[in-house]
Short mmCIF file of C-alpha atoms and ligand atoms in Angstrom, two decimals:
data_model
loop_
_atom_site.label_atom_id
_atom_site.label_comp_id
_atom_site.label_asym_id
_atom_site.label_seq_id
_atom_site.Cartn_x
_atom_site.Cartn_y
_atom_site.Cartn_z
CA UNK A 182 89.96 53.86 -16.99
CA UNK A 183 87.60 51.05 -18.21
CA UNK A 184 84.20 53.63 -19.52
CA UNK A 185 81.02 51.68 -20.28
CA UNK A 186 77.53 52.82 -21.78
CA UNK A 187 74.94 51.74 -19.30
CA UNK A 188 71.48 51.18 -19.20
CA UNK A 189 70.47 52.23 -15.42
CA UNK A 190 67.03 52.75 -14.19
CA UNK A 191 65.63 53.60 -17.56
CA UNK A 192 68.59 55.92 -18.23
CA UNK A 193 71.70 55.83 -20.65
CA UNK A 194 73.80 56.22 -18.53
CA UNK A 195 77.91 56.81 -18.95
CA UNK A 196 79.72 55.03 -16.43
CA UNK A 197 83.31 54.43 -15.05
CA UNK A 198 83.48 49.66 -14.31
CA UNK A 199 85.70 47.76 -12.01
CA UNK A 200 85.37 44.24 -14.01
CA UNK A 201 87.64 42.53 -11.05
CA UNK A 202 84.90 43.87 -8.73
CA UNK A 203 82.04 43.71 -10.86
CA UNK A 204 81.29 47.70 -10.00
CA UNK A 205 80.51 50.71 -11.77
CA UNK A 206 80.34 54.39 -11.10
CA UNK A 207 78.13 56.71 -13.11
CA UNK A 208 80.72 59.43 -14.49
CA UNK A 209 78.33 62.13 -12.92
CA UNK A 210 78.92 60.94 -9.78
CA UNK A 211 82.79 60.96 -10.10
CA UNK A 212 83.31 63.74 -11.89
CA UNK A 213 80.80 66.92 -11.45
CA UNK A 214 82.39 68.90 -14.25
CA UNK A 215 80.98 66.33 -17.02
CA UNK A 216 78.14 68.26 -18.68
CA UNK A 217 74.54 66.25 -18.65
CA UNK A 218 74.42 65.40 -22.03
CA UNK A 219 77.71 63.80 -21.99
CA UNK A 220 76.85 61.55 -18.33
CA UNK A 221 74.30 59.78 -20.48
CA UNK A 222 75.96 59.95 -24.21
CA UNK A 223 79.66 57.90 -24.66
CA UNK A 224 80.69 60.33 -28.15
CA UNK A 225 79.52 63.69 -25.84
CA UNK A 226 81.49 62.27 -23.33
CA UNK A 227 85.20 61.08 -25.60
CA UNK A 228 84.44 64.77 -26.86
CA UNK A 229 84.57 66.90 -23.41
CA UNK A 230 87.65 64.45 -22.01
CA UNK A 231 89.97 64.64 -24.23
CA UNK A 232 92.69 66.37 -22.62
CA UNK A 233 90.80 66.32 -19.05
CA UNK A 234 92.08 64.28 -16.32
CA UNK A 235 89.00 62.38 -14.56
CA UNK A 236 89.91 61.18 -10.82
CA UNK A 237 89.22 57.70 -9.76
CA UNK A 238 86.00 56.95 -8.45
CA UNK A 239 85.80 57.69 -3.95
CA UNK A 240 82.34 56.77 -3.41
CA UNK A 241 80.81 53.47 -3.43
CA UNK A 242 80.37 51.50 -6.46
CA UNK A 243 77.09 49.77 -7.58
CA UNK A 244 77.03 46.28 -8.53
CA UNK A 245 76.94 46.12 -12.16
CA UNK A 246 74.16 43.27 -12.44
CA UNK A 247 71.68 46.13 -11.47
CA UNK A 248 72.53 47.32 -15.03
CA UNK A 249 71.99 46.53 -18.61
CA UNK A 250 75.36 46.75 -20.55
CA UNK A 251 74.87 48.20 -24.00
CA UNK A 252 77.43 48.71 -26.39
CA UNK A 253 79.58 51.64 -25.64
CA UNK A 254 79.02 53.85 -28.69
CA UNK A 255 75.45 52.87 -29.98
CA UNK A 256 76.12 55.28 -33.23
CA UNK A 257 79.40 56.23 -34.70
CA UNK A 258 79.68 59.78 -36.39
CA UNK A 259 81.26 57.18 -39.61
CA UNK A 260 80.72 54.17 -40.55
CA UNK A 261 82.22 51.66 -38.44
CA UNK A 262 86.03 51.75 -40.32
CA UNK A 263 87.02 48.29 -40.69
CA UNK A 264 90.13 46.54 -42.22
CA UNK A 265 90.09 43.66 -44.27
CA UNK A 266 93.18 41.13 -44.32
CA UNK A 267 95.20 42.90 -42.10
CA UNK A 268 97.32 39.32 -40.38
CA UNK A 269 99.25 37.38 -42.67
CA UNK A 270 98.02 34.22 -42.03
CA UNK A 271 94.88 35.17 -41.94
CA UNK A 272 94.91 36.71 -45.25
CA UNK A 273 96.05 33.68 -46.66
CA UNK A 274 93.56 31.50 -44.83
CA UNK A 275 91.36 33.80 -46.26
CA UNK A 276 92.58 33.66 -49.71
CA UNK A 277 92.76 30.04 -49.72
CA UNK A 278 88.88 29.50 -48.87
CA UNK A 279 87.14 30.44 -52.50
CA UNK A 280 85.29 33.49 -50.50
CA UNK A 281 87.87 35.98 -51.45
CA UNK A 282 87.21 38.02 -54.42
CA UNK A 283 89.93 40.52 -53.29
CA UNK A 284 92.81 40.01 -55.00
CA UNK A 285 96.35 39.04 -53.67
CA UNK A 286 96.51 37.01 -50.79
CA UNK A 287 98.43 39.53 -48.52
CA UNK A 288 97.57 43.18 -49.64
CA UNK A 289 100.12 45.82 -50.73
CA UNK A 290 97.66 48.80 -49.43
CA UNK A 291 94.80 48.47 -46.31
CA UNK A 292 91.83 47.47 -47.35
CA UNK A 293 89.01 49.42 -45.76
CA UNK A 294 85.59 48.95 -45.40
CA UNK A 295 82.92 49.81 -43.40
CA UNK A 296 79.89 48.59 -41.37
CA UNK A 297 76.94 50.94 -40.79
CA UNK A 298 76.07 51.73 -36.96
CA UNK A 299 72.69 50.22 -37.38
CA UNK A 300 74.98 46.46 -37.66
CA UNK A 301 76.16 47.44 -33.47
CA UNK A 302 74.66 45.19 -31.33
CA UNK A 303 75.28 44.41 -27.42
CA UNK A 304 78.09 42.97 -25.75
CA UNK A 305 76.11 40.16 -24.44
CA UNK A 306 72.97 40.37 -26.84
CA UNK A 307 72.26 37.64 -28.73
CA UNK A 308 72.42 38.01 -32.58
CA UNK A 309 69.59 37.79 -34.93
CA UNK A 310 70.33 36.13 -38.17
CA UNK A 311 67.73 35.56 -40.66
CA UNK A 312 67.73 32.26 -41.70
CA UNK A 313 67.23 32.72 -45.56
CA UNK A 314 70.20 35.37 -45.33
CA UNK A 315 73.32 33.39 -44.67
CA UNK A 316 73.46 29.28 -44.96
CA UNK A 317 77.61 30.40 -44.09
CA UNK A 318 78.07 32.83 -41.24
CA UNK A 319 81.21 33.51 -39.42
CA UNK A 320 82.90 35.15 -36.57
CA UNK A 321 85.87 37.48 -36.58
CA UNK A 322 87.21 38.81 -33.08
CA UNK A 323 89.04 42.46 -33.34
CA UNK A 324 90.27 45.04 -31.54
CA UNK A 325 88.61 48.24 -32.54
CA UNK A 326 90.40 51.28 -32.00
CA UNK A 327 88.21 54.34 -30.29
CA UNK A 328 89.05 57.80 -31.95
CA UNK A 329 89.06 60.82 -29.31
CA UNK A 330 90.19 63.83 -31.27
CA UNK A 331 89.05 65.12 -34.64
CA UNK A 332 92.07 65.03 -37.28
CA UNK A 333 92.48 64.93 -41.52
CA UNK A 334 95.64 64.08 -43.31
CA UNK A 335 97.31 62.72 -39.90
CA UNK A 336 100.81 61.49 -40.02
CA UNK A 337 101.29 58.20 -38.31
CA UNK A 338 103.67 59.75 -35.78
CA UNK A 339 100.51 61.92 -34.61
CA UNK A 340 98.04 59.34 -34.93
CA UNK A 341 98.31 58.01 -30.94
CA UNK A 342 97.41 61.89 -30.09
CA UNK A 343 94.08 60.89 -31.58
CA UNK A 344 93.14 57.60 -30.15
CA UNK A 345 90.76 58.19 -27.37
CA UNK A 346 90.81 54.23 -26.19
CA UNK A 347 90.17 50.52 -27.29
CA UNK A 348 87.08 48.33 -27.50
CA UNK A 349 86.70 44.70 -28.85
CA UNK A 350 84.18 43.96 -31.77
CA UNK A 351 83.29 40.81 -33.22
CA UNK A 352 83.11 41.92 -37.23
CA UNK A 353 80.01 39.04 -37.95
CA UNK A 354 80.12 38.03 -41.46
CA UNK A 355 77.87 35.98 -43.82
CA UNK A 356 80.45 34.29 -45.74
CA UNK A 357 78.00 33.63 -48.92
CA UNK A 358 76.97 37.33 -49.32
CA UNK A 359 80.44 38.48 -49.23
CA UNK A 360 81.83 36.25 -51.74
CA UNK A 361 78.22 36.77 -54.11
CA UNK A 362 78.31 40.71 -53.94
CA UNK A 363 81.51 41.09 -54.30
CA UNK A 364 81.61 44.37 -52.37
CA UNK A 365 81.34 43.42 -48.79
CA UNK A 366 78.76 45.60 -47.21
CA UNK A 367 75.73 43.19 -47.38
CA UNK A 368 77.31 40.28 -46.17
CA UNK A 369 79.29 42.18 -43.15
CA UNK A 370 76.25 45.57 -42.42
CA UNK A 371 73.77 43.09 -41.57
CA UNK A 372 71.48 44.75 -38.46
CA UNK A 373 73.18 43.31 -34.79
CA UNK A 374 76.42 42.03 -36.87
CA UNK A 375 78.54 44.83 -34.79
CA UNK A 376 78.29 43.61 -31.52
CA UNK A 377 81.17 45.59 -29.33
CA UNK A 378 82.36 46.29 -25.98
CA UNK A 379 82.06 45.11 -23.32
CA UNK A 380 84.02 48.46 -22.26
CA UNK A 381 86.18 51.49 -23.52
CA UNK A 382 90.00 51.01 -21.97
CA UNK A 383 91.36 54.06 -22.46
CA UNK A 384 94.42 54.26 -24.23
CA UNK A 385 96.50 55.34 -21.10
CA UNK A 386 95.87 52.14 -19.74
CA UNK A 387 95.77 49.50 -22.55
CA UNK A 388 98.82 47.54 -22.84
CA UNK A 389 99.25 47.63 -26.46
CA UNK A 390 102.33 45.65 -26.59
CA UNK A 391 101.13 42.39 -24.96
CA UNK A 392 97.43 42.30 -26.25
CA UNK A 393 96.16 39.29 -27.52
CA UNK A 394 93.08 38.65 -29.73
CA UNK A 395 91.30 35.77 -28.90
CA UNK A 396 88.07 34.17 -29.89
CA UNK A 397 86.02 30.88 -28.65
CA UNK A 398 83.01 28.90 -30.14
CA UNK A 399 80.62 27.24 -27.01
CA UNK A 400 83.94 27.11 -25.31
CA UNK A 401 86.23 25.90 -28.49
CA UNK A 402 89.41 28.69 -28.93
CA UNK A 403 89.54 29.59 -32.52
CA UNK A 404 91.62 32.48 -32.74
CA UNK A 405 94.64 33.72 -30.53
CA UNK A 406 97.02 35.99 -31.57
CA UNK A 407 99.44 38.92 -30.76
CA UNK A 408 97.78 42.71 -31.96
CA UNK A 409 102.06 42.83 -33.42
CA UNK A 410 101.10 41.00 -36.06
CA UNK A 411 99.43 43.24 -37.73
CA UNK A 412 100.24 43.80 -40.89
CA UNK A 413 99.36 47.63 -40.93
CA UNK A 414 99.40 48.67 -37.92
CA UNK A 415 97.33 51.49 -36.13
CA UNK A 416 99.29 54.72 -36.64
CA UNK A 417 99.12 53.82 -40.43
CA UNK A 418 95.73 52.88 -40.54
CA UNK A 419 94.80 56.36 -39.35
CA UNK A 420 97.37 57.72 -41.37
CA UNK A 421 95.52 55.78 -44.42
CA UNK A 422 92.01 56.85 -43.36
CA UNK A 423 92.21 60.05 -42.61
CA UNK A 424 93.65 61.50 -45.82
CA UNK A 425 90.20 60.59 -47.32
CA UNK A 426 88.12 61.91 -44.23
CA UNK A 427 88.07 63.69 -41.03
CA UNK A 428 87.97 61.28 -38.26
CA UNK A 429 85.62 62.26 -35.71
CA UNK A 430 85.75 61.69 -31.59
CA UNK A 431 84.14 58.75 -31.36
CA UNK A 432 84.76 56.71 -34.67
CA UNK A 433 85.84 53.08 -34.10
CA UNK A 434 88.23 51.51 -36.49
CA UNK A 435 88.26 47.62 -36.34
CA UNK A 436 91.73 46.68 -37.08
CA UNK A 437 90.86 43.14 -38.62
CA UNK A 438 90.77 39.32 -37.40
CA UNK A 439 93.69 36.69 -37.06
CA UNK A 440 93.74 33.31 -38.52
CA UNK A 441 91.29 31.04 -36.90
CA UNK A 442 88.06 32.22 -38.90
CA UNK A 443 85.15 29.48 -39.50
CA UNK A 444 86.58 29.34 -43.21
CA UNK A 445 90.01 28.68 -42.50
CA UNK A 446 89.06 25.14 -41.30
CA UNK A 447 88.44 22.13 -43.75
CA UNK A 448 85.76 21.59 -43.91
CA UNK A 449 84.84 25.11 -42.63
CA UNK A 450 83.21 25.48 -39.07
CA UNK A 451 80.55 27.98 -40.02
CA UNK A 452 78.00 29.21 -36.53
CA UNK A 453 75.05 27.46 -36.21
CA UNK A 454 71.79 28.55 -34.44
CA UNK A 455 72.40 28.58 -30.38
CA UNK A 456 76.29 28.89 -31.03
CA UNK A 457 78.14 30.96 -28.06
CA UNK A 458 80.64 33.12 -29.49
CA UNK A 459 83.20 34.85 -27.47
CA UNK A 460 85.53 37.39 -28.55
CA UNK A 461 88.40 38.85 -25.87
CA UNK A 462 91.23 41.23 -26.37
CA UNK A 463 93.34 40.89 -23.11
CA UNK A 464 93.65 43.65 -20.96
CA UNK A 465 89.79 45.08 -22.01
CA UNK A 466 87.65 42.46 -21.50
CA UNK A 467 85.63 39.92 -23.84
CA UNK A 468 81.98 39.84 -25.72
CA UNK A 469 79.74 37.06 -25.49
CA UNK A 470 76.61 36.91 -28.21
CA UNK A 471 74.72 33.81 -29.09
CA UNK A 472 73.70 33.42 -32.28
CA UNK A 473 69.74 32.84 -33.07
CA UNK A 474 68.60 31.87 -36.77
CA UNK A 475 65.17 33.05 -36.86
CA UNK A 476 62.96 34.33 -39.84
CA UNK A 477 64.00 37.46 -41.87
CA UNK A 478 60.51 38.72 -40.49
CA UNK A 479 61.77 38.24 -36.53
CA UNK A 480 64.94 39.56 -36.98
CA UNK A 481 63.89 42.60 -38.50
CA UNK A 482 62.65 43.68 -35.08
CA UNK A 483 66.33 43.39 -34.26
CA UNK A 484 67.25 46.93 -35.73
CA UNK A 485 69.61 48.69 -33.40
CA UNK A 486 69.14 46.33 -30.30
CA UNK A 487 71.92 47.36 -28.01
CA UNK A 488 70.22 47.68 -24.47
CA UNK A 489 69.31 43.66 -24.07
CA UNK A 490 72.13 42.11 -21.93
CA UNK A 491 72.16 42.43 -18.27
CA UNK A 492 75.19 42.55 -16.50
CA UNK A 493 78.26 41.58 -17.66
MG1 MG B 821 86.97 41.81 -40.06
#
């Protein structure tokens, strides 16, 4: 099933989407077992179904341009858990750029890193940047992996009992404060540089094996490549992770861009104020944010925005 976190009349609202139809169900309607406070919050709900079978949807669906689509976990119990350099040629695009203080081109070990939640943004919302920030700001489409079950010191071979479902996220980065801090929290935690969704597939239905990761520009295909080439892939990520921590329902781990970033051109194709970007992961769906440069003072009001896009 495709799950979504909805903004309907006034209400957070979880819901079950048909894309292909444009529809969506709110999960209290489908399902009368689902406790309140998980109809209206997406962790509440990964929480109460794991393990639960939920029926498809009999009654009639509502068109989903009556609703505001928000990002379909507006805070993660973690960080957002997020891999650095994990496709080879990215990595080396990467590497090759002067913004990489990390070390060898193509790492022996994962390199993780987070975002805070505050940097989630909407699926369709446009993102604020302010404009003394970042003179070098770039995309980076991923597919995020959705945790449902809470686990420590997980071997890889249990690690696909864990994942609740998938989600795309577009891991924004400003290029400058990356490569100035060193550390890559400023330049990548930046308030709205999260944005994610549009929807939750969950993992019973997400074709793993033929996913691509794709981004566009106003239109322009950047990235496209297979979620194989991964360097580590996802039962060893969580493997990695969660000897250092509990993972929690609802943690998203973004599994890291292909080549095709705005630094792996020459000279480098860095967003500029009104750009579209588009990030898709086939078989789930695709983000769309524009990017605004705006005074630090106007973007500040930008903390947390996930319930501004209408529709889908
Ligand atoms: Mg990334």
């Amino acid at each position: 099933m495709k799950v979504a976190s909805l903004m309907y009349h006034q209400h957070p609202t979880v819901a079950l989407v048909d894309p292909e139809q444009a529809l969506f169900w709110p999960i209290a309607s489908v399902d009368s077992r689902v406790p309140d406070e998980a109809a209206c919050d997406m962790v509440k709900f990964i929480e109460w179904s794991c393990g639960r079978a939920i029926a498809p949807p009999i009654s009639i669906g509502i068109g989903i341009s009556e609703a505001f689509l928000c990002a379909p976990i507006a805070k993660t119990p973690h960080n957002i858990l997020c891999v650095g350099k994990n496709y080879d040629a990215h990595a080396r695009e990467f590497s090759r750029s002067g913004f990489d203080g990390s070390g060898a081109p193509v790492p022996e070990k994962p390199i993780i890193f987070t975002k805070p939640f505050s940097s989630i943004n909407g699926p369709m919302s446009e993102v604020l940047v302010p404009v003394e920030l970042s003179q070098s700001l770039d995309y980076e489409a991923e597919l995020a992996v959705v945790i449902g079950k809470k686990g420590r010191f997980l071997r890889a071979e249990e690690a696909a009992d864990h994942v609740w479902g998938y989600t795309v996220v577009n891991d924004i980065t400003a290029r400058d404060l990356q490569s100035a801090h060193k550390q890559w929290y400023l330049g990548k935690g930046i308030d709205g540089f999260c944005p994610m969704g549009p929807w939750i597939v969950t993992s019973d239905e997400f074709d793993f094996v033929n996913a691509l990761v794709i981004s566009r520009v106003n239109g322009e295909q950047r990235q496209s490549a297979s979620v194989r080439d991964l360097i580590f892939d996802i039962p060893s990520l969580i493997a990695t992770i969660s000897r250092s921590m509990t993972l929690l329902p609802g943690d998203v781990i973004a599994t890291g861009t292909p080549a095709g970033v705005g630094i792996g051109f020459t000279p480098p194709k860095f967003l500029r104020d009104g750009d579209e970007v588009e990030c898709e992961v086939t078989g789930i769906g695709a983000i769309r944010n524009r990017v605004r440069f705006v005074s630090g003072w106007r973007a500040s009001d930008q903390t947390h925005k996930i319930t501004t896009s209408k529709g889908s």
